[in-house]
Amino acid sequence: MGVQIKEMAKCPPPSSRSHLKQPWKFWDSMKITAFILGSGLLMFVAFRNSLMWHLQKFWGASGFFWQTQWETLYQLLGGNEWAIFILGPALTPAFVFWGFNGILLIADMTGKPRFITQYRIQLGKNDPVSILTQLA
């Protein structure tokens, strides 16, 4: 116990000036933060302006193409908004889903093409899938 007290007596007292260094650390951090955020904001604004300029050039050149395609579709459906509503958000994703998954169903049923079936998780299990069990 006495040895510990002697060792503690050798420690220098805390500096009373250590609190004066803290504001400088704070302001240095604020300067670094302002530099990083300011540089990031400047880069963002420059990139955004360049991107908008390129997009306006692109859409200005191709805007007539897309407008013509829309008018062709609109005339094809006779201006029927209900048909446009059904074809757009409902049937288009369904056709895309069944188009891709139809390929996977055929690959499961026949085991071909090999470049698709080689990525199955359980190789050799239910390979190829029995058509009789699928119909039952």
GROMACS .gro file of C-alpha atoms in nm:
model
  136
    1MET     CA    1   0.000   0.000   0.000
    2GLY     CA    2   0.277   0.239   0.085
    3VAL     CA    3   0.455   0.168  -0.245
    4GLN     CA    4   0.145   0.262  -0.444
    5ILE     CA    5   0.117   0.592  -0.262
    6LYS     CA    6   0.482   0.673  -0.335
    7GLU     CA    7   0.432   0.594  -0.708
    8MET     CA    8   0.125   0.814  -0.720
    9ALA     CA    9   0.322   1.095  -0.563
   10LYS     CA   10   0.569   1.080  -0.855
   11CYS     CA   11   0.299   1.150  -1.116
   12PRO     CA   12   0.299   1.508  -1.238
   13PRO     CA   13  -0.014   1.707  -1.167
   14PRO     CA   14  -0.249   1.759  -1.459
   15SER     CA   15  -0.176   2.068  -1.660
   16SER     CA   16  -0.414   2.351  -1.597
   17ARG     CA   17  -0.360   2.469  -1.958
   18SER     CA   18  -0.491   2.152  -2.131
   19HIS     CA   19  -0.839   2.302  -2.160
   20LEU     CA   20  -0.700   2.588  -2.372
   21LYS     CA   21  -0.600   2.348  -2.654
   22GLN     CA   22  -0.954   2.213  -2.692
   23PRO     CA   23  -1.102   2.513  -2.881
   24TRP     CA   24  -0.821   2.494  -3.136
   25LYS     CA   25  -0.899   2.127  -3.197
   26PHE     CA   26  -1.266   2.214  -3.238
   27TRP     CA   27  -1.198   2.493  -3.488
   28ASP     CA   28  -0.954   2.274  -3.680
   29SER     CA   29  -1.224   2.009  -3.706
   30MET     CA   30  -1.473   2.271  -3.822
   31LYS     CA   31  -1.230   2.395  -4.091
   32ILE     CA   32  -1.171   2.041  -4.218
   33THR     CA   33  -1.544   1.968  -4.219
   34ALA     CA   34  -1.620   2.292  -4.406
   35PHE     CA   35  -1.349   2.213  -4.662
   36ILE     CA   36  -1.477   1.859  -4.722
   37LEU     CA   37  -1.845   1.957  -4.738
   38GLY     CA   38  -1.772   2.264  -4.951
   39SER     CA   39  -1.562   2.063  -5.196
   40GLY     CA   40  -1.828   1.793  -5.209
   41LEU     CA   41  -2.102   2.048  -5.273
   42LEU     CA   42  -1.898   2.215  -5.546
   43MET     CA   43  -1.832   1.878  -5.713
   44PHE     CA   44  -2.201   1.785  -5.686
   45VAL     CA   45  -2.318   2.112  -5.844
   46ALA     CA   46  -2.063   2.087  -6.126
   47PHE     CA   47  -2.154   1.723  -6.193
   48ARG     CA   48  -2.526   1.799  -6.177
   49ASN     CA   49  -2.498   2.086  -6.425
   50SER     CA   50  -2.293   1.876  -6.667
   51LEU     CA   51  -2.530   1.583  -6.632
   52MET     CA   52  -2.836   1.802  -6.691
   53TRP     CA   53  -2.674   1.955  -6.999
   54HIS     CA   54  -2.601   1.609  -7.145
   55LEU     CA   55  -2.949   1.480  -7.063
   56GLN     CA   56  -3.114   1.782  -7.223
   57LYS     CA   57  -2.905   1.727  -7.536
   58PHE     CA   58  -3.005   1.360  -7.539
   59TRP     CA   59  -3.374   1.412  -7.471
   60GLY     CA   60  -3.389   1.703  -7.710
   61ALA     CA   61  -3.259   1.482  -7.987
   62SER     CA   62  -3.462   1.172  -7.899
   63GLY     CA   63  -3.772   1.335  -7.754
   64PHE     CA   64  -3.946   1.330  -8.090
   65PHE     CA   65  -3.875   0.958  -8.124
   66TRP     CA   66  -4.036   0.871  -7.790
   67GLN     CA   67  -4.330   1.103  -7.852
   68THR     CA   68  -4.388   0.936  -8.189
   69GLN     CA   69  -4.375   0.590  -8.027
   70TRP     CA   70  -4.626   0.697  -7.763
   71GLU     CA   71  -4.864   0.841  -8.022
   72THR     CA   72  -4.837   0.521  -8.228
   73LEU     CA   73  -4.927   0.308  -7.924
   74TYR     CA   74  -5.207   0.546  -7.831
   75GLN     CA   75  -5.355   0.528  -8.182
   76LEU     CA   76  -5.309   0.149  -8.192
   77LEU     CA   77  -5.522   0.114  -7.879
   78GLY     CA   78  -5.775   0.365  -8.008
   79GLY     CA   79  -5.715   0.610  -7.724
   80ASN     CA   80  -5.865   0.363  -7.476
   81GLU     CA   81  -5.707   0.463  -7.144
   82TRP     CA   82  -5.831   0.148  -6.971
   83ALA     CA   83  -5.645  -0.070  -7.224
   84ILE     CA   84  -5.331   0.138  -7.176
   85PHE     CA   85  -5.365   0.097  -6.800
   86ILE     CA   86  -5.401  -0.282  -6.825
   87LEU     CA   87  -5.123  -0.329  -7.083
   88GLY     CA   88  -4.869  -0.105  -6.915
   89PRO     CA   89  -4.847  -0.178  -6.545
   90ALA     CA   90  -5.019  -0.518  -6.539
   91LEU     CA   91  -4.939  -0.727  -6.845
   92THR     CA   92  -4.590  -0.602  -6.929
   93PRO     CA   93  -4.430  -0.716  -6.599
   94ALA     CA   94  -4.622  -1.045  -6.619
   95PHE     CA   95  -4.486  -1.117  -6.968
   96VAL     CA   96  -4.132  -1.029  -6.860
   97PHE     CA   97  -4.162  -1.250  -6.548
   98TRP     CA   98  -4.299  -1.553  -6.733
   99GLY     CA   99  -4.056  -1.502  -7.022
  100PHE     CA  100  -3.750  -1.537  -6.801
  101ASN     CA  101  -3.898  -1.795  -6.568
  102GLY     CA  102  -4.029  -2.001  -6.860
  103ILE     CA  103  -3.667  -2.052  -6.965
  104LEU     CA  104  -3.583  -2.168  -6.613
  105LEU     CA  105  -3.886  -2.402  -6.606
  106ILE     CA  106  -3.778  -2.563  -6.932
  107ALA     CA  107  -3.423  -2.598  -6.796
  108ASP     CA  108  -3.559  -2.770  -6.481
  109MET     CA  109  -3.787  -3.005  -6.676
  110THR     CA  110  -3.536  -3.111  -6.941
  111GLY     CA  111  -3.198  -3.054  -6.779
  112LYS     CA  112  -3.096  -2.854  -7.085
  113PRO     CA  113  -2.936  -2.613  -7.163
  114ARG     CA  114  -2.639  -2.714  -6.950
  115PHE     CA  115  -2.505  -2.359  -6.911
  116ILE     CA  116  -2.815  -2.276  -6.702
  117THR     CA  117  -2.848  -2.602  -6.505
  118GLN     CA  118  -2.483  -2.601  -6.395
  119TYR     CA  119  -2.566  -2.322  -6.149
  120ARG     CA  120  -2.829  -2.518  -5.958
  121ILE     CA  121  -2.778  -2.523  -5.583
  122GLN     CA  122  -2.855  -2.895  -5.535
  123LEU     CA  123  -2.676  -3.061  -5.825
  124GLY     CA  124  -2.803  -3.408  -5.910
  125LYS     CA  125  -3.119  -3.379  -5.702
  126ASN     CA  126  -3.441  -3.387  -5.911
  127ASP     CA  127  -3.232  -3.356  -6.224
  128PRO     CA  128  -3.430  -3.341  -6.453
  129VAL     CA  129  -3.760  -3.292  -6.274
  130SER     CA  130  -4.009  -3.569  -6.343
  131ILE     CA  131  -4.293  -3.446  -6.564
  132LEU     CA  132  -4.533  -3.701  -6.409
  133THR     CA  133  -4.483  -3.558  -6.059
  134GLN     CA  134  -4.538  -3.209  -6.195
  135LEU     CA  135  -4.867  -3.304  -6.360
  136ALA     CA  136  -5.003  -3.486  -6.054
   0.00000   0.00000   0.00000
